[in-house]
Each structure stands twice: as structure tokens, then as C-alpha cells.
Coordinates of N, CA, C and O in Angstrom, one line a residue:
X1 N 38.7 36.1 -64.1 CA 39.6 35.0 -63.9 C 40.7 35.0 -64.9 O 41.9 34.7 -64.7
X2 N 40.2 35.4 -66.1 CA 41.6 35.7 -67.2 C 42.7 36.9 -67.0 O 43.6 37.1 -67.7
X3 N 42.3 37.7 -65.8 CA 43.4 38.5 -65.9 C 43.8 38.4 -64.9 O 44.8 39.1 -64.8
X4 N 43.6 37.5 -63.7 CA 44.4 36.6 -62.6 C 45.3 35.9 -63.5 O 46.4 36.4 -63.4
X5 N 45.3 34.7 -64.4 CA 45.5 34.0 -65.2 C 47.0 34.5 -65.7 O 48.1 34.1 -65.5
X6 N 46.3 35.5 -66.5 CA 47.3 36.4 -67.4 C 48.5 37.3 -66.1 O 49.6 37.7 -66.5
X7 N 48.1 37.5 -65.2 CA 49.0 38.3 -64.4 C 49.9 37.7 -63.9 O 51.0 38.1 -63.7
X8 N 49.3 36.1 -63.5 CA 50.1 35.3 -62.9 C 51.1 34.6 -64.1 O 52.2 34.1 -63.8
X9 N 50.6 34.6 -65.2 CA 51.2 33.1 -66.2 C 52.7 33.2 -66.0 O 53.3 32.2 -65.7
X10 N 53.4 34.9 -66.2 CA 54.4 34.9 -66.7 C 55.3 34.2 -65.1 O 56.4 33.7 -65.1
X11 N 54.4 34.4 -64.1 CA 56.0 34.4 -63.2 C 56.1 33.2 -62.8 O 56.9 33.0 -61.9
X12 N 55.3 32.4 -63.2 CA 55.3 30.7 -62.8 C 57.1 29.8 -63.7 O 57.8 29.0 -63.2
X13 N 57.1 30.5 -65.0 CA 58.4 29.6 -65.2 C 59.5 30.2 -64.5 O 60.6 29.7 -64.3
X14 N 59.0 31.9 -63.9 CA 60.8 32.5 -63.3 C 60.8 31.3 -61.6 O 61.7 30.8 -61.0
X15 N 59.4 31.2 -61.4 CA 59.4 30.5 -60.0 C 60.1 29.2 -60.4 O 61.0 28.8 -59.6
X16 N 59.8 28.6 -61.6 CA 60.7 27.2 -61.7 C 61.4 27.2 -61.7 O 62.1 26.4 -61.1
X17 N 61.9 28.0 -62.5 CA 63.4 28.4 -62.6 C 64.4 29.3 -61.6 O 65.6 29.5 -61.9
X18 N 63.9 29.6 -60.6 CA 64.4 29.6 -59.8 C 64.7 28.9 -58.9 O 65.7 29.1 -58.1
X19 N 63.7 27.8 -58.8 CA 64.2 26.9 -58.0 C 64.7 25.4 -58.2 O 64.8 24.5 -57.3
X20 N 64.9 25.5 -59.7 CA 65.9 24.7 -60.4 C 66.9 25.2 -59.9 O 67.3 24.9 -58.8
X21 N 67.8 26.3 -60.6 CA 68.8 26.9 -60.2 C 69.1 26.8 -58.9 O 70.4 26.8 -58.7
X22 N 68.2 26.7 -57.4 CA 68.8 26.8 -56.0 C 69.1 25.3 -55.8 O 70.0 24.9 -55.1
X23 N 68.1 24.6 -56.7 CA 68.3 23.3 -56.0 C 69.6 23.1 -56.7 O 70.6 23.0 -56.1
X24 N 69.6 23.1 -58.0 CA 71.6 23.0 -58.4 C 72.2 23.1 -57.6 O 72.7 22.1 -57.0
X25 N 72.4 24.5 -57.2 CA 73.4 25.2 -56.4 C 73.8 24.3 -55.2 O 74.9 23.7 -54.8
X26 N 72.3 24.4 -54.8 CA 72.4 23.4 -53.1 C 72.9 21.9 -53.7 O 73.6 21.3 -52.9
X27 N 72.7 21.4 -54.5 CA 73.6 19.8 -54.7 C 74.7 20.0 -54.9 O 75.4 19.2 -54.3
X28 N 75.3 21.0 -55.7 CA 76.6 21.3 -55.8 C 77.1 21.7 -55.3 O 78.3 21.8 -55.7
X29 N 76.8 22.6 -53.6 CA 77.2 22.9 -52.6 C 77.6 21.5 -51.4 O 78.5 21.5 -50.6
X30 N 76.5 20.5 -51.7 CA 76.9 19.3 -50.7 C 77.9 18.9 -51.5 O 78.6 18.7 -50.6
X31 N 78.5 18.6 -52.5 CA 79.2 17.3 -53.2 C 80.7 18.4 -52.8 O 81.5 17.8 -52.1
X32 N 80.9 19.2 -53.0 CA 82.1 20.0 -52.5 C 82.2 20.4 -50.9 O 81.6 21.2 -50.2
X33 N 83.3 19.3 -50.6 CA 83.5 20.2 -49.1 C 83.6 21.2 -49.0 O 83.4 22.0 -49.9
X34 N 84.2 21.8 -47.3 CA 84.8 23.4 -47.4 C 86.5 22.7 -47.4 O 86.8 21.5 -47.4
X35 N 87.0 23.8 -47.4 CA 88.1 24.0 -47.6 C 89.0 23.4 -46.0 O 88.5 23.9 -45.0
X36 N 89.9 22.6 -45.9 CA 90.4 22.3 -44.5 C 91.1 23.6 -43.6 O 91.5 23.5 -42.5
X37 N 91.1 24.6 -44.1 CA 91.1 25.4 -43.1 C 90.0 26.6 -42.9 O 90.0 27.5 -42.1
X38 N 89.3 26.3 -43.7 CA 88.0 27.2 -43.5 C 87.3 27.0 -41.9 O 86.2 27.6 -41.9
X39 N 87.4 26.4 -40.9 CA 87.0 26.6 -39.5 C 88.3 26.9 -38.5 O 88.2 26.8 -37.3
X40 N 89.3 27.2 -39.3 CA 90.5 27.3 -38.3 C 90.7 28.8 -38.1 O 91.4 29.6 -38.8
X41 N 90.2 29.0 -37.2 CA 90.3 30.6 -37.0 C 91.4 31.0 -35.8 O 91.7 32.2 -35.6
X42 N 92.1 29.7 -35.0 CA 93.1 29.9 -34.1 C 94.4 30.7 -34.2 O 94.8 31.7 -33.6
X43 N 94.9 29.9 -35.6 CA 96.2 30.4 -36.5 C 95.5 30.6 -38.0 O 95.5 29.6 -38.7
X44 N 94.9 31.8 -38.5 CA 94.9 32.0 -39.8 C 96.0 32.5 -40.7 O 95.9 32.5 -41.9
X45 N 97.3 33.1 -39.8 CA 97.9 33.6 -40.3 C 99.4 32.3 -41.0 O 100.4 32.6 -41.7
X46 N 98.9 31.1 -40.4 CA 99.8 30.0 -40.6 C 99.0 29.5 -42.3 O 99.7 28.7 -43.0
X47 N 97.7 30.0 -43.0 CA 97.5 29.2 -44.2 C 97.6 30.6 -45.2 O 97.0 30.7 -46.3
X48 N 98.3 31.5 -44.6 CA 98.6 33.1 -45.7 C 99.8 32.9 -46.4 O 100.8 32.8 -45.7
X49 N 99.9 32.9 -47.8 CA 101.5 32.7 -48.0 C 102.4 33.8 -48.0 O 103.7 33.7 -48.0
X50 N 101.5 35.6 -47.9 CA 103.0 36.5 -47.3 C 103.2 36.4 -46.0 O 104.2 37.0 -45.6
X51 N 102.3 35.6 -45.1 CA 102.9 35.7 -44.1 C 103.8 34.2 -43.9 O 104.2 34.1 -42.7
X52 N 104.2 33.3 -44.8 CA 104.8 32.3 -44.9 C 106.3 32.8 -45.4 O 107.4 32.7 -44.9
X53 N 105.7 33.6 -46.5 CA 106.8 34.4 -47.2 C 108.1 35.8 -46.4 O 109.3 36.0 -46.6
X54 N 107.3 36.2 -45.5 CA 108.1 37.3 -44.9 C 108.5 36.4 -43.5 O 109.3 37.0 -42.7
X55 N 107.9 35.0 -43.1 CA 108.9 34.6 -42.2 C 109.8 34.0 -42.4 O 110.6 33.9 -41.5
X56 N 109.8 33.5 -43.5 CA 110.9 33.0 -44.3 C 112.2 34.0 -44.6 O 113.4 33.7 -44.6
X57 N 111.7 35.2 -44.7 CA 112.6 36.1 -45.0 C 113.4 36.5 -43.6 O 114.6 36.5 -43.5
X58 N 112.7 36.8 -42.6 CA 113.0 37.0 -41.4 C 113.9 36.2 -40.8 O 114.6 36.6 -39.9
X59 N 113.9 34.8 -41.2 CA 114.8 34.0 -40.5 C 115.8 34.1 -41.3 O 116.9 33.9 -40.7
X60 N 115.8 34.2 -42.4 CA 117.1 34.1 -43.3 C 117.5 35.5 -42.9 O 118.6 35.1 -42.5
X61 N 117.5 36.7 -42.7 CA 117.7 37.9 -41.8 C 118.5 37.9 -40.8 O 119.5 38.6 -40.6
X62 N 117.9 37.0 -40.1 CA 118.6 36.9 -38.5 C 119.5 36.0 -38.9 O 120.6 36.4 -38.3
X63 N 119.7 34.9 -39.5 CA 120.8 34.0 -40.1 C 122.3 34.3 -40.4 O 123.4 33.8 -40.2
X64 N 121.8 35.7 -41.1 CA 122.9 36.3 -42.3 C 123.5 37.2 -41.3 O 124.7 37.3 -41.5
X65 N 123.0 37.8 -40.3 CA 123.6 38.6 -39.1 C 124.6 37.9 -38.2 O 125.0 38.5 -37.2

């Protein structure tokens, strides 16, 4: 029984502590939303700023012509 004992002792605080650490994680995962475009997969290219950037450029392009 002592070398059950002894084989098991050590990994009982990594198990608590592991699941300290998840449970953190997981509370501090609910208290932060996602991000408002994190499900918008329609137009992703509308929350990219080079693509904000180079259409900006483009119109001012066609402008100057």
C-alpha cells in the first residue's frame, strides 16, 4: 500500500493544479466576450485594415484620373 501511496502522492497536487488553472481559464473565458466580428464570416474582408487601406487608395486612384 506504501508504494501505491508513494507513486500516486506526487501527481495529486499537479491534478489540483490543473484544475485550478482550467477552472481560471474557463471563468475568464465567460467574463470576456468574443470579439463583434468573430462570427461574421460573410464580409471578413470589411474588418481587415489593408483591405480598408488599399480601397481607400483605389478610389483616390480613380479620383485623380
Amino acid at each position: 500500500m506504501s508504494t501505491f501511496i508513494a507513486t500516486i502522492a506526487p501527481f495529486i497536487p499537479a491534478l489540483i493544479l490543473t484544475a485550478l488553472f482550467l477552472w481560471a481559464l474557463e471563468s475568464s473565458n465567460r467574463r470576456h466576450g468574443s470579439a463583434p466580428w468573430a462570427d461574421d464570416y460573410r464580409h471578413p474582408a470589411a474588418h481587415d485594415a489593408d483591405h480598408r487601406r488599399s480601397a481607400h487608395d483605389m478610389d483616390a486612384y480613380g479620383r485623380a484620373a
